[in-house]
Amino acid sequence: MAHRVAKGLVGGCALLLGVTVTGCAAPQYTYVANSGQSTYFKVPNGWHQIGTSALDHELQTELGSSAGWQVAYEAGGKPTADDFLSFGSSQPFVFAEIGDLTSTASQELSYDSLRDFFLPVTSTARGDEPANFPLTGFKQIRDQVLTPGLGVHGVRETFDYTYSGATDTWDEIALTNAEQTVVYFIVLHCTTTCYSNDQAEINDVMSSFTVRSSS
C-alpha cells in the first residue's frame, strides 16, 4: 500500500546503534543512530524496537522489498511489525530508513517526489492512483520545506488518511543530500486521536531527525 515514488533505492548495509542516554536520573530517550550516514533521531525510552526479522518480513509483505538501513519503534507494551502500515493503532509507530538512489532516480528526484516518497501526498500523485485505491479522506495538515544545512534538503509532510473506517495521522520527513544520491526518511503514524493527544512527544521524535551529511 505504500506509494514509494522514489523506487530507485538500492540495497546497502549500515550500522544501527541504539544509544540510551545515561545519567543520574532515569533516561528519557533512546537515540537511534546510523553512524555511517551521520543520521540520528530519538524516541522516548518507553518505546520498543521492532525486531529486525519481524520488520524485514513485514516490509517484504507490504512493499515487496527490504533494502538499505531500516528500523522501527512503537510505543506501548505490545509493539508489533504489523502496525507498520496498519490503521487504527492507538500507539505511535515510527519507521526510518536510509537508501542510496540509482542514477536515474537521482536525476528525477524533486521536492514533489520526496513528498510522495511513501504515500501519495501531492494532488498529482493522488490523482494518478486507480479508482480502487483503498485510502480515502486525504487531509493536508503540514507541507514544509526543510533545509537543515550541509546541502541536505527535503520536506516534512503531515496528513490524514482513512482506511476501513479508521483515520490515521501520518507525519513524515524525507530528506536528500546535496548530490541527491541518498534519501533519509522517517514516518510516524497513529490514529488522529493518538496523534492529537501525544502531539508534543511525537513532535520531539520527528524534530530530532538529524542528518549531518553532505555526501
Short mmCIF file of C-alpha atoms in Angstrom, two decimals:
data_model
loop_
_atom_site.label_atom_id
_atom_site.label_comp_id
_atom_site.label_asym_id
_atom_site.label_seq_id
_atom_site.Cartn_x
_atom_site.Cartn_y
_atom_site.Cartn_z
CA MET A 1 0.00 0.00 0.00
CA ALA A 2 2.99 2.30 0.38
CA HIS A 3 3.47 4.56 -2.61
CA ARG A 4 7.26 4.62 -2.92
CA VAL A 5 7.52 7.03 -5.85
CA ALA A 6 11.31 7.03 -5.49
CA LYS A 7 11.71 3.40 -6.45
CA GLY A 8 15.38 3.86 -7.32
CA LEU A 9 16.59 2.86 -3.88
CA VAL A 10 19.31 0.25 -3.98
CA GLY A 11 20.33 -2.05 -1.17
CA GLY A 12 23.00 -1.22 1.34
CA CYS A 13 24.20 -2.09 4.83
CA ALA A 14 24.76 0.26 7.73
CA LEU A 15 25.43 0.03 11.43
CA LEU A 16 22.50 0.60 13.74
CA LEU A 17 23.35 1.97 17.14
CA GLY A 18 20.63 2.26 19.76
CA VAL A 19 22.17 4.55 22.36
CA THR A 20 20.34 5.18 25.60
CA VAL A 21 21.28 8.44 27.26
CA THR A 22 22.59 7.76 30.74
CA GLY A 23 22.89 9.89 33.83
CA CYS A 24 21.85 10.16 37.44
CA ALA A 25 18.16 10.22 36.61
CA ALA A 26 16.30 7.60 34.59
CA PRO A 27 16.97 8.11 30.86
CA GLN A 28 14.18 9.82 28.95
CA TYR A 29 15.17 8.97 25.41
CA THR A 30 16.87 6.33 23.32
CA TYR A 31 18.97 7.78 20.49
CA VAL A 32 18.93 5.71 17.32
CA ALA A 33 21.86 6.41 15.01
CA ASN A 34 23.26 5.35 11.68
CA SER A 35 26.89 6.30 12.23
CA GLY A 36 27.90 5.67 8.62
CA GLN A 37 25.38 8.22 7.38
CA SER A 38 25.72 10.63 10.34
CA THR A 39 21.98 10.36 10.93
CA TYR A 40 20.05 10.00 14.16
CA PHE A 41 16.75 10.53 15.91
CA LYS A 42 15.40 9.91 19.39
CA VAL A 43 12.42 8.06 20.81
CA PRO A 44 11.06 8.06 24.35
CA ASN A 45 12.76 5.41 26.43
CA GLY A 46 9.47 3.56 26.89
CA TRP A 47 9.13 2.91 23.17
CA HIS A 48 10.29 -0.52 22.00
CA GLN A 49 12.22 -1.51 18.91
CA ILE A 50 10.53 -3.81 16.43
CA GLY A 51 12.60 -6.97 15.91
CA THR A 52 14.71 -6.94 12.79
CA SER A 53 13.38 -10.21 11.37
CA ALA A 54 9.76 -9.24 12.03
CA LEU A 55 10.28 -5.83 10.40
CA ASP A 56 12.02 -7.36 7.38
CA HIS A 57 9.14 -9.81 6.93
CA GLU A 58 6.57 -7.00 7.14
CA LEU A 59 8.46 -4.89 4.61
CA GLN A 60 8.71 -7.82 2.24
CA THR A 61 4.98 -8.45 2.60
CA GLU A 62 3.83 -4.84 2.22
CA LEU A 63 6.45 -3.39 -0.12
CA GLY A 64 7.91 -6.43 -1.81
CA SER A 65 11.42 -5.48 -0.72
CA SER A 66 13.58 -4.73 2.27
CA ALA A 67 16.68 -2.80 1.27
CA GLY A 68 19.04 -0.36 2.91
CA TRP A 69 19.01 0.61 6.58
CA GLN A 70 15.62 0.34 8.27
CA VAL A 71 14.47 0.50 11.87
CA ALA A 72 11.15 0.86 13.68
CA TYR A 73 9.91 1.58 17.19
CA GLU A 74 6.45 1.59 18.75
CA ALA A 75 5.05 2.98 21.98
CA GLY A 76 3.03 0.79 24.32
CA GLY A 77 3.59 -2.64 25.75
CA LYS A 78 2.88 -4.73 22.66
CA PRO A 79 4.97 -3.47 19.73
CA THR A 80 4.35 -5.36 16.51
CA ALA A 81 5.67 -5.06 12.97
CA ASP A 82 2.07 -5.49 11.77
CA ASP A 83 1.44 -1.85 12.73
CA PHE A 84 3.89 -0.63 10.06
CA LEU A 85 1.01 0.23 7.71
CA SER A 86 -1.98 -0.73 9.84
CA PHE A 87 -4.62 1.88 10.56
CA GLY A 88 -6.30 2.30 13.92
CA SER A 89 -3.27 1.87 16.20
CA SER A 90 -3.66 3.81 19.44
CA GLN A 91 0.12 3.99 19.92
CA PRO A 92 2.64 5.90 17.77
CA PHE A 93 4.64 3.74 15.35
CA VAL A 94 7.81 5.22 13.84
CA PHE A 95 9.80 3.81 10.93
CA ALA A 96 13.04 5.17 9.47
CA GLU A 97 15.18 4.17 6.54
CA ILE A 98 18.17 5.34 4.54
CA GLY A 99 18.78 4.22 0.99
CA ASP A 100 21.03 5.04 -1.93
CA LEU A 101 19.42 6.21 -5.15
CA THR A 102 20.16 4.92 -8.62
CA SER A 103 21.50 7.50 -11.08
CA THR A 104 18.11 7.67 -12.81
CA ALA A 105 16.19 8.21 -9.59
CA SER A 106 18.74 10.80 -8.50
CA GLN A 107 18.23 12.81 -11.69
CA GLU A 108 14.44 12.65 -11.37
CA LEU A 109 14.27 13.45 -7.65
CA SER A 110 12.27 16.58 -6.76
CA TYR A 111 10.52 18.08 -3.76
CA ASP A 112 7.28 16.57 -5.02
CA SER A 113 8.75 13.09 -5.33
CA LEU A 114 10.03 13.46 -1.77
CA ARG A 115 6.50 14.45 -0.71
CA ASP A 116 5.16 11.32 -2.42
CA PHE A 117 8.03 9.07 -1.36
CA PHE A 118 5.91 6.86 0.90
CA LEU A 119 2.23 7.64 0.32
CA PRO A 120 0.60 9.86 -2.31
CA VAL A 121 0.50 13.39 -0.92
CA THR A 122 0.56 15.78 -3.88
CA SER A 123 -2.60 16.28 -5.90
CA THR A 124 -0.84 14.82 -8.96
CA ALA A 125 0.13 11.61 -7.17
CA ARG A 126 -3.30 11.22 -5.60
CA GLY A 127 -4.92 11.80 -8.98
CA ASP A 128 -2.77 9.11 -10.54
CA GLU A 129 -4.00 6.45 -8.13
CA PRO A 130 -6.54 3.94 -9.51
CA ALA A 131 -10.23 4.24 -8.68
CA ASN A 132 -9.95 1.36 -6.19
CA PHE A 133 -7.11 2.95 -4.21
CA PRO A 134 -8.03 1.97 -0.63
CA LEU A 135 -7.08 5.19 1.17
CA THR A 136 -9.65 7.98 1.31
CA GLY A 137 -10.30 11.25 3.11
CA PHE A 138 -6.91 12.85 2.48
CA LYS A 139 -6.41 16.00 4.58
CA GLN A 140 -3.21 18.05 4.44
CA ILE A 141 -2.03 19.34 7.83
CA ARG A 142 1.58 20.38 7.15
CA ASP A 143 3.63 20.99 3.99
CA GLN A 144 7.05 22.30 4.98
CA VAL A 145 10.29 22.59 3.00
CA LEU A 146 13.36 21.76 5.11
CA THR A 147 16.92 22.99 4.53
CA PRO A 148 18.79 21.95 7.69
CA GLY A 149 22.25 22.66 6.22
CA LEU A 150 25.28 20.97 4.63
CA GLY A 151 23.30 20.73 1.40
CA VAL A 152 20.66 18.48 2.98
CA HIS A 153 17.16 19.42 1.87
CA GLY A 154 13.67 17.94 1.76
CA VAL A 155 10.18 18.16 3.17
CA ARG A 156 8.07 17.44 6.21
CA GLU A 157 4.50 16.38 5.45
CA THR A 158 1.67 15.74 7.90
CA PHE A 159 -1.68 14.48 6.67
CA ASP A 160 -4.68 12.28 7.43
CA TYR A 161 -5.83 9.23 5.51
CA THR A 162 -8.76 6.91 6.23
CA TYR A 163 -8.81 3.17 5.64
CA SER A 164 -11.71 0.83 6.52
CA GLY A 165 -13.28 3.46 8.76
CA ALA A 166 -10.11 4.25 10.73
CA THR A 167 -8.36 7.60 10.27
CA ASP A 168 -4.65 7.93 11.00
CA THR A 169 -2.43 10.97 11.03
CA TRP A 170 0.87 10.44 9.20
CA ASP A 171 3.90 12.62 9.93
CA GLU A 172 6.91 12.12 7.68
CA ILE A 173 10.23 13.71 6.79
CA ALA A 174 12.02 12.91 3.52
CA LEU A 175 15.49 14.40 3.03
CA THR A 176 18.24 14.03 0.48
CA ASN A 177 21.85 15.16 0.37
CA ALA A 178 23.26 17.92 -1.82
CA GLU A 179 24.11 15.46 -4.58
CA GLN A 180 20.68 13.81 -4.35
CA THR A 181 22.20 10.36 -4.13
CA VAL A 182 20.72 9.29 -0.77
CA VAL A 183 17.24 9.52 0.75
CA TYR A 184 16.84 9.80 4.52
CA PHE A 185 13.27 9.06 5.58
CA ILE A 186 11.24 8.84 8.77
CA VAL A 187 7.47 8.37 9.16
CA LEU A 188 5.31 8.19 12.28
CA HIS A 189 1.63 7.42 12.44
CA CYS A 190 -1.26 6.52 14.73
CA THR A 191 -4.93 7.42 15.00
CA THR A 192 -5.86 11.08 14.81
CA THR A 193 -6.84 10.94 18.49
CA CYS A 194 -3.50 9.41 19.43
CA TYR A 195 -1.62 11.98 17.36
CA SER A 196 -3.52 14.86 18.95
CA ASN A 197 -3.08 13.57 22.50
CA ASP A 198 0.63 12.75 22.06
CA GLN A 199 1.49 15.64 19.77
CA ALA A 200 4.24 17.14 21.96
CA GLU A 201 6.02 13.79 22.34
CA ILE A 202 5.58 12.97 18.65
CA ASN A 203 7.00 16.33 17.60
CA ASP A 204 10.02 15.68 19.84
CA VAL A 205 10.66 12.49 17.89
CA MET A 206 10.14 14.00 14.45
CA SER A 207 12.08 17.22 15.07
CA SER A 208 15.02 15.20 16.40
CA PHE A 209 15.59 13.56 12.98
CA THR A 210 19.02 14.91 12.05
CA VAL A 211 21.24 14.33 9.04
CA ARG A 212 24.77 15.70 9.24
CA SER A 213 25.99 14.58 5.86
CA SER A 214 26.58 16.36 2.57
CA SER A 215 27.53 13.28 0.53
#
